[in-house]
Coordinates of C-alpha atoms (C1' of nucleotides) in Angstrom, one line a residue:
Chain Q
M15 CA -3.7 44.8 -16.6
L16 CA -5.7 42.2 -18.5
P17 CA -9.4 42.8 -18.9
V18 CA -10.7 40.5 -16.1
N19 CA -14.3 41.0 -15.4
D20 CA -15.5 37.6 -14.1
T21 CA -17.9 37.6 -11.2
A22 CA -17.8 33.8 -10.6
P23 CA -14.6 31.8 -10.5
P24 CA -14.0 30.1 -14.0
P25 CA -14.3 26.4 -14.0
A26 CA -11.0 24.6 -13.5
P27 CA -9.3 23.7 -16.8
A28 CA -9.4 20.1 -17.7
A29 CA -5.7 19.7 -17.1
D30 CA -6.1 20.8 -13.4
R31 CA -9.2 18.7 -13.0
L32 CA -7.3 15.6 -14.2
V33 CA -4.4 16.3 -11.7
E34 CA -6.8 16.8 -8.8
A35 CA -8.7 13.6 -9.7
T36 CA -5.4 11.7 -10.0
R37 CA -4.4 13.1 -6.5
E38 CA -7.5 11.8 -5.0
L39 CA -7.4 8.4 -6.6
L40 CA -3.7 7.9 -5.8
W41 CA -4.5 8.5 -2.2
E42 CA -7.6 6.3 -2.2
R43 CA -6.5 3.4 -4.4
G44 CA -2.7 3.8 -5.0
Y45 CA -1.1 3.9 -8.4
T46 CA -1.6 0.3 -9.4
G47 CA -5.2 0.4 -8.4
T48 CA -6.0 3.6 -10.4
S49 CA -7.0 3.4 -14.0
P50 CA -6.9 6.1 -16.6
K51 CA -10.6 5.6 -17.1
A52 CA -11.4 6.2 -13.5
I53 CA -9.3 9.4 -13.6
Q54 CA -11.2 10.6 -16.6
Q55 CA -14.5 9.9 -15.1
R56 CA -13.7 11.6 -11.8
A57 CA -12.4 14.6 -13.6
G58 CA -15.2 14.8 -16.0
A59 CA -12.8 14.6 -19.0
G60 CA -12.7 12.3 -22.0
Q61 CA -9.7 10.1 -23.2
G62 CA -8.8 12.5 -25.9
S63 CA -8.5 15.3 -23.3
M64 CA -6.4 13.3 -21.0
Y65 CA -4.0 12.2 -23.7
H66 CA -3.8 15.7 -25.1
H67 CA -2.6 17.1 -21.9
F68 CA -0.5 14.2 -20.5
T69 CA 1.5 11.5 -22.2
G70 CA -0.1 8.7 -20.1
K71 CA -0.7 7.5 -16.7
P72 CA 2.9 7.9 -15.3
D73 CA 3.0 11.6 -16.6
L74 CA -0.2 12.4 -14.8
A75 CA 0.9 10.6 -11.7
L76 CA 4.1 12.7 -11.6
A77 CA 2.1 15.8 -11.7
A78 CA -0.2 14.6 -8.9
I79 CA 2.5 13.4 -6.7
T80 CA 4.6 16.5 -7.1
R81 CA 1.6 18.7 -6.1
T82 CA 0.8 16.6 -3.1
A83 CA 4.4 16.5 -1.9
E84 CA 4.6 20.3 -2.1
E85 CA 1.5 20.7 -0.2
L86 CA 2.6 18.4 2.5
R87 CA 6.0 20.1 2.9
A88 CA 4.6 23.5 3.0
L89 CA 2.1 22.4 5.7
A90 CA 4.8 20.8 7.8
D91 CA 7.2 23.6 7.5
G92 CA 4.6 26.2 8.6
L93 CA 4.1 24.3 11.9
L94 CA 7.8 23.5 12.4
S95 CA 8.9 26.8 11.7
G96 CA 6.2 28.5 13.7
P97 CA 5.9 30.0 17.1
G98 CA 6.6 28.0 20.3
T99 CA 9.3 25.9 21.9
A100 CA 10.8 23.1 20.0
V101 CA 8.8 20.5 21.8
E102 CA 5.7 22.6 21.4
R103 CA 6.3 22.7 17.6
V104 CA 7.0 19.0 17.3
T105 CA 3.8 18.3 19.3
A106 CA 1.9 20.8 17.2
Y107 CA 2.9 18.9 14.1
L108 CA 2.0 15.5 15.7
R109 CA -1.3 16.8 16.8
R110 CA -2.1 18.6 13.6
E111 CA -5.5 17.9 12.2
R112 CA -5.3 14.9 9.9
D113 CA -7.6 12.6 7.8
V114 CA -6.3 9.7 9.8
L115 CA -8.2 6.9 8.1
R116 CA -7.2 8.0 4.6
G117 CA -3.6 7.8 5.7
C118 CA -0.7 9.8 4.3
P119 CA -0.9 10.6 0.6
V120 CA 2.8 10.4 0.3
G121 CA 3.8 7.6 2.6
R122 CA 1.0 5.5 0.9
L123 CA 2.9 5.5 -2.3
T124 CA 5.8 3.8 -0.7
Q125 CA 3.7 0.5 -0.8
D126 CA 3.3 0.8 -4.5
P127 CA 5.8 -1.4 -6.2
E128 CA 5.2 0.3 -9.6
V129 CA 5.9 3.8 -8.1
M130 CA 9.0 2.7 -6.3
A131 CA 10.3 0.9 -9.4
D132 CA 10.1 4.1 -11.3
P133 CA 13.0 6.6 -10.4
V134 CA 10.9 9.6 -11.6
L135 CA 7.8 8.8 -9.5
R136 CA 9.8 7.7 -6.6
A137 CA 12.1 10.8 -6.3
P138 CA 9.4 13.2 -4.8
V139 CA 8.4 10.5 -2.3
E140 CA 12.0 9.9 -1.2
Q141 CA 12.8 13.7 -1.1
T142 CA 9.6 14.6 0.9
L143 CA 10.1 12.1 3.6
G144 CA 13.8 12.7 3.7
W145 CA 13.2 16.5 4.0
L146 CA 10.8 16.0 6.8
R147 CA 13.2 13.9 8.8
V148 CA 15.9 16.6 8.5
R149 CA 13.7 19.4 9.4
L150 CA 12.4 17.6 12.5
A151 CA 16.0 16.8 13.4
E152 CA 16.8 20.5 13.3
V153 CA 14.0 21.3 15.7
L154 CA 14.8 18.4 18.0
A155 CA 18.4 19.6 18.0
E156 CA 17.3 23.0 19.0
G157 CA 15.2 21.5 21.9
R158 CA 18.2 19.5 23.1
A159 CA 20.5 22.5 23.0
N160 CA 18.2 24.7 25.1
G161 CA 17.5 21.9 27.7
E162 CA 13.9 21.1 26.7
L163 CA 15.1 17.5 25.8
P164 CA 17.7 15.3 27.6
P165 CA 21.1 15.0 26.1
S166 CA 20.4 11.4 25.4
V167 CA 18.0 12.1 22.5
D168 CA 19.7 11.8 19.2
P169 CA 18.0 14.3 16.9
S170 CA 18.2 12.2 13.7
G171 CA 17.1 9.1 15.4
T172 CA 14.3 10.8 17.3
A173 CA 13.1 12.5 14.1
A174 CA 12.9 9.2 12.4
T175 CA 10.9 7.8 15.3
V176 CA 8.5 10.9 15.1
V177 CA 7.8 10.3 11.4
A178 CA 7.5 6.6 11.9
V179 CA 4.9 7.0 14.6
L180 CA 2.8 9.1 12.3
Q181 CA 3.2 6.6 9.3
G182 CA 2.7 3.7 11.5
G183 CA -0.2 5.3 13.3
Y184 CA -2.1 5.5 10.0
V185 CA -1.4 1.8 9.6
L186 CA -2.9 0.9 12.9
A187 CA -5.9 3.1 12.5
R188 CA -6.7 1.6 9.1
A189 CA -6.3 -1.9 10.5
A190 CA -8.6 -1.1 13.4
G191 CA -11.1 0.9 11.3
D192 CA -10.8 3.6 13.9
T193 CA -8.7 6.6 14.6
A194 CA -8.0 5.8 18.2
P195 CA -4.8 3.7 17.8
F196 CA -3.3 6.7 15.9
D197 CA -4.1 9.0 18.7
Q198 CA -2.8 6.5 21.2
A199 CA 0.5 6.1 19.4
V200 CA 1.0 9.9 19.1
T201 CA 0.1 10.5 22.7
G202 CA 2.4 7.7 23.8
L203 CA 5.3 9.3 21.9
I204 CA 4.6 12.6 23.3
T205 CA 4.6 11.2 26.9
L206 CA 8.0 9.7 26.2
L207 CA 9.3 12.9 24.7
A208 CA 8.1 15.2 27.3
P209 CA 7.2 13.2 30.4
P210 CA 4.7 14.9 32.7
A211 CA 6.4 16.4 35.8
Chain R
M16 CA 1.8 -46.7 11.1
L17 CA 1.4 -46.0 7.3
P18 CA 4.1 -47.5 5.1
V19 CA 6.2 -44.5 4.6
N20 CA 9.5 -45.1 2.9
D21 CA 10.4 -41.9 1.1
T22 CA 14.1 -40.9 1.2
A23 CA 13.5 -37.4 -0.3
P24 CA 10.8 -35.1 0.9
P25 CA 7.8 -35.2 -1.5
P26 CA 7.2 -32.1 -3.6
A27 CA 4.6 -29.7 -2.1
P28 CA 1.1 -30.3 -3.2
A29 CA -0.3 -27.8 -5.7
A30 CA -2.6 -26.3 -3.2
D31 CA 0.3 -25.5 -0.9
R32 CA 2.4 -24.1 -3.7
L33 CA -0.4 -21.8 -4.6
V34 CA -0.8 -20.5 -1.2
E35 CA 2.9 -19.9 -0.8
A36 CA 3.0 -18.2 -4.1
T37 CA 0.0 -16.0 -3.1
R38 CA 1.7 -15.1 0.2
E39 CA 4.9 -13.8 -1.6
L40 CA 3.0 -11.9 -4.2
L41 CA 0.7 -10.3 -1.6
W42 CA 3.8 -9.1 0.3
E43 CA 5.6 -7.9 -2.8
R44 CA 2.8 -6.5 -4.9
G45 CA -0.4 -6.3 -2.7
Y46 CA -3.7 -7.8 -3.4
T47 CA -4.8 -5.4 -6.2
G48 CA -1.4 -5.9 -7.9
T49 CA -1.6 -9.6 -7.8
S50 CA -3.4 -11.5 -10.6
P51 CA -4.4 -15.1 -10.7
K52 CA -2.1 -15.7 -13.6
A53 CA 0.9 -14.4 -11.8
I54 CA 0.2 -16.7 -8.8
Q55 CA -0.2 -19.8 -11.1
Q56 CA 3.1 -19.0 -12.8
R57 CA 4.9 -18.6 -9.6
A58 CA 3.4 -21.8 -8.3
G59 CA 3.9 -23.6 -11.3
A60 CA 0.3 -24.6 -11.5
G61 CA -2.3 -24.2 -14.2
Q62 CA -5.6 -22.4 -14.1
G63 CA -7.5 -25.6 -13.8
S64 CA -5.5 -26.6 -10.7
M65 CA -6.0 -23.2 -9.1
Y66 CA -9.7 -23.2 -9.7
H67 CA -10.0 -26.7 -8.6
H68 CA -8.5 -26.0 -5.1
F69 CA -9.9 -22.5 -4.5
T70 CA -13.0 -20.7 -5.6
G71 CA -11.1 -17.7 -6.8
K72 CA -8.6 -14.9 -5.9
P73 CA -10.4 -13.9 -2.7
D74 CA -10.4 -17.5 -1.4
L75 CA -6.7 -17.9 -2.1
A76 CA -5.9 -14.7 -0.6
L77 CA -7.7 -15.6 2.6
A78 CA -5.6 -18.8 2.9
A79 CA -2.5 -16.8 2.4
I80 CA -3.3 -13.9 4.7
T81 CA -4.4 -16.4 7.4
R82 CA -1.2 -18.4 7.3
T83 CA 0.9 -15.2 7.2
A84 CA -0.9 -13.7 10.2
E85 CA -0.4 -16.9 12.2
E86 CA 3.3 -16.9 11.6
L87 CA 3.6 -13.3 12.6
R88 CA 1.8 -13.9 15.8
A89 CA 3.7 -17.0 16.7
L90 CA 7.0 -15.2 16.2
A91 CA 6.0 -12.2 18.2
D92 CA 4.5 -14.2 21.1
G93 CA 7.8 -16.3 21.2
L94 CA 9.8 -13.2 21.9
L95 CA 7.4 -11.3 24.1
S96 CA 6.8 -14.4 26.3
G97 CA 10.4 -15.3 26.3
P98 CA 13.1 -14.8 28.9
G99 CA 14.3 -11.4 30.2
T100 CA 12.8 -8.3 31.8
A101 CA 9.8 -6.5 30.2
V102 CA 12.0 -3.9 28.5
E103 CA 14.4 -6.5 27.3
R104 CA 11.5 -8.5 25.8
V105 CA 10.2 -5.3 24.0
T106 CA 13.6 -4.5 22.8
A107 CA 14.1 -8.0 21.6
Y108 CA 10.9 -7.7 19.6
L109 CA 12.0 -4.3 18.2
R110 CA 15.4 -5.5 17.3
R111 CA 14.3 -8.8 15.9
E112 CA 15.7 -9.7 12.4
R113 CA 13.5 -8.4 9.7
D114 CA 13.3 -8.2 6.0
V115 CA 13.0 -4.3 6.4
L116 CA 12.8 -3.3 2.7
R117 CA 10.1 -5.8 2.1
G118 CA 8.0 -4.4 4.9
C119 CA 5.4 -6.0 7.1
P120 CA 3.3 -8.6 5.2
V121 CA 0.3 -7.9 7.4
G122 CA 0.6 -4.1 7.8
R123 CA 1.0 -3.8 4.1
L124 CA -2.5 -5.1 3.4
T125 CA -3.8 -2.2 5.4
Q126 CA -3.2 -0.1 2.3
D127 CA -5.1 -2.2 -0.1
P128 CA -8.6 -0.8 -0.4
E129 CA -9.9 -4.1 -1.9
V130 CA -8.6 -6.0 1.2
M131 CA -10.0 -3.5 3.6
A132 CA -13.4 -3.4 1.9
D133 CA -13.8 -7.2 2.3
P134 CA -14.8 -8.1 6.0
V135 CA -13.4 -11.6 5.5
L136 CA -10.0 -10.5 4.2
R137 CA -9.8 -7.7 6.6
A138 CA -10.6 -9.6 9.8
P139 CA -7.2 -11.3 10.2
V140 CA -5.4 -8.1 9.6
E141 CA -7.4 -6.3 12.3
Q142 CA -7.1 -9.2 14.7
T143 CA -3.4 -9.7 14.3
L144 CA -2.4 -6.0 14.8
G145 CA -4.9 -5.8 17.5
W146 CA -3.6 -8.9 19.4
L147 CA -0.1 -7.4 19.1
R148 CA -1.0 -4.2 20.7
V149 CA -2.7 -6.0 23.6
R150 CA 0.2 -8.4 24.0
L151 CA 2.8 -5.5 24.1
A152 CA 0.6 -3.5 26.6
E153 CA 0.6 -6.6 28.9
V154 CA 4.4 -6.6 28.8
L155 CA 4.7 -2.9 29.3
A156 CA 2.3 -3.0 32.2
E157 CA 4.6 -5.6 33.8
G158 CA 7.5 -3.3 33.3
R159 CA 5.7 -0.4 34.8
A160 CA 4.5 -2.4 37.8
N161 CA 8.1 -3.6 38.6
G162 CA 9.7 -0.2 38.2
E163 CA 11.5 -0.7 34.9
L164 CA 9.3 2.0 33.3
P165 CA 8.1 5.4 34.9
P166 CA 4.5 5.4 36.1
S167 CA 3.8 8.0 33.3
V168 CA 3.9 5.4 30.6
D169 CA 0.4 4.3 29.7
P170 CA 0.7 0.7 28.6
S171 CA -1.9 0.7 25.8
G172 CA -0.7 4.1 24.4
T173 CA 2.9 3.0 24.5
A174 CA 2.1 -0.3 22.9
A175 CA 0.6 1.5 20.0
T176 CA 3.7 3.7 19.8
V177 CA 5.9 0.6 19.6
V178 CA 3.9 -1.1 16.9
A179 CA 3.6 2.3 15.0
V180 CA 7.4 2.8 15.0
L181 CA 7.8 -0.5 13.4
Q182 CA 5.1 0.0 10.8
G183 CA 6.3 3.5 10.1
G184 CA 9.9 2.5 10.1
Y185 CA 9.1 0.2 7.2
V186 CA 7.6 3.2 5.2
L187 CA 10.6 5.4 5.9
A188 CA 13.0 2.6 4.8
R189 CA 11.2 1.9 1.6
A190 CA 11.0 5.7 0.8
A191 CA 14.7 6.0 1.4
G192 CA 15.6 2.6 -0.3
D193 CA 17.7 1.9 2.8
T194 CA 17.2 0.2 6.0
A195 CA 18.9 3.0 8.0
P196 CA 15.8 5.0 8.8
F197 CA 14.1 1.9 10.3
D198 CA 17.0 1.3 12.6
Q199 CA 17.2 4.9 13.4
A200 CA 13.4 5.0 14.4
V201 CA 13.8 1.9 16.5
T202 CA 16.9 3.1 18.3
G203 CA 15.3 6.5 18.9
L204 CA 12.2 4.8 20.5
I205 CA 14.4 2.5 22.7
T206 CA 16.4 5.5 24.0
L207 CA 13.1 7.2 24.9
L208 CA 11.8 4.1 26.5
A209 CA 15.0 3.3 28.5
P210 CA 17.2 6.3 28.5
P211 CA 20.8 5.5 29.1
A212 CA 21.9 6.3 32.7
Chain V
dG1 C1' -8.7 20.7 -27.2
dT2 C1' -12.0 17.2 -27.2
dC3 C1' -14.4 13.4 -29.3
dT4 C1' -15.2 8.7 -31.2
dA5 C1' -13.5 4.5 -33.0
dT6 C1' -10.2 0.7 -32.9
dA7 C1' -7.1 -2.6 -30.8
dA8 C1' -3.7 -5.5 -28.3
dT9 C1' -3.2 -7.2 -24.0
dC10 C1' -4.6 -8.6 -19.3
dA11 C1' -8.0 -9.9 -15.5
dG12 C1' -10.9 -13.2 -13.7
dA13 C1' -13.3 -16.6 -14.3
dT14 C1' -16.3 -21.1 -16.5
dA15 C1' -16.9 -25.4 -19.2
dG16 C1' -15.8 -29.7 -20.4
dA17 C1' -12.2 -33.0 -22.0
dC18 C1' -8.8 -36.1 -20.2
Chain A
dG19 C1' -6.7 -33.1 -10.3
dT20 C1' -5.0 -30.9 -14.2
dC21 C1' -5.5 -29.2 -19.0
dT22 C1' -7.0 -26.4 -22.9
dA23 C1' -10.6 -23.5 -24.9
dT24 C1' -13.6 -19.8 -24.4
dC25 C1' -15.7 -15.6 -22.7
dT26 C1' -16.8 -10.8 -20.7
dG27 C1' -15.2 -6.7 -19.5
dA28 C1' -11.2 -3.7 -18.1
dT29 C1' -6.7 -1.7 -19.1
dT30 C1' -3.9 1.5 -21.6
dA31 C1' -3.3 3.3 -25.1
dT32 C1' -3.3 5.2 -30.7
dA33 C1' -5.6 7.5 -34.9
dG34 C1' -8.1 10.4 -36.9
dA35 C1' -12.3 13.3 -37.4
dC36 C1' -14.4 17.6 -35.7

DNA sequence: GTCTATAATCAGATAGAC
DNA sequence: GTCTATCTGATTATAGAC
C-alpha cells in the first residue's frame, strides 16, 4: 500500500487536462477549427507543457478521440446489454439522455476532412460506428427471432437506420436550433419499429 | 435583340467562378476549413478580383450557400411533387442518385460553428431543412389519408425520421468509407414504411 | 516538466497602381 | 476589374533556459 493520505482530490495532471480540453474542443469546433493555442488555454497549460506530453496536434487528437470513442461505446453497450426486451433496449438507447444540440462527439469527426484523411485518427471513428451497428443488429435479430419484430426487418439494415436516425437527428436539431426535430425523428422511428396496437 | 453571334459559350465571369469554387470547397472542407486563397486558386481569380466582387469570405459564402440551398430544394420538390403515389414519391426521393461519400452540401454546414453562429449564413440552412420536413410531411399526410400508410404514422414525425435517415446515412457512409451503410439505412427505413406483403 | 523566445507559414484583408 | 504590395494576427511548431 502506498502512503496515500490526501483529503482532497489532487488536481488533474497537465496531460489529462490537455486531453479533456481537446475532447471538448473537438466536439464543439472540430479538428480543423481547433488550434493548439485554444487547447492550451482551456487546459491551463503552456506550449512547453503541451509539446512535452504530446508530439503535436494529431497526437493529442488521437488521445482525445480514443477516450471519447471508448466512453460512447461503454455507454451504448450498457444500455443494449441491459435488462428488457430487444425493442425496449433499442428504445432505451434511442431515448437515452443526450446533449442533442452539441451533437455526437464521434459522428461529428466524420465531417472533418483532415480527420478522415488521416488513417490513424479515422480508425477509432470507423470502428466505433461500425461496432455500434453490429451490436444493434444483434439486438434486433434477437427481437425478430422471438417475434417482437416482423420477419421483414433485416437486422443489419434496420441497425443502420437506427444509427442514422440518431446522427441525422442531431443535424436537424442543429439546423433548427431546437431539439424538437431530433425527438420527432426518434419518435417517428420507434412508431415504425413498434406500431401502437 | 442584342447582336449575339458567339459560336462557343463565353467563359464564366469571375464572380460566378468564385461562387462555384466556394460551393465546392464548402462542401468538401466546410467554412472554417476553406480559405480565401484556396477559393481564388480554384476559381482562377486573384485577390483583387475576389475583393472587388465580394466584401469578404462571409459574403462569398452566403452567395454559395444560397445557390446550393436553392438547387437542393428544386431537386427535392421535383421528386416530391412528381407522379406516383405518396409512398412512391418519398421512396423516389430517398433513392435519388446522390454523391453519398461527399454528403449533403447543406446538412454539412450544420457542423460548422462559424456558420451556425452567423444568423445570415445560418438562415438558408435552417430554412432549407425546415422546408424539406414540411414538404415531406405533406406527402406523408396524403399517404395516410388515402390508406397507403397506417393511421399510426405521424406525418411530421415521420418526415423528420426520413430526413434524419438521409443525413445520418451520410455520416455512416463517411465513417465506413463506403456507401453501403447509407443504402442499408435507406432500405431499412423503406421496409419499415412500406413492409413487403 | 514548464517557461519564454523565435520563426516560417497561412488567414483575411486593405490600398493603390494599372 | 484585376494586379501587386503590404499588414496584423493566428497557426504550428522548435530551441533552449530554468
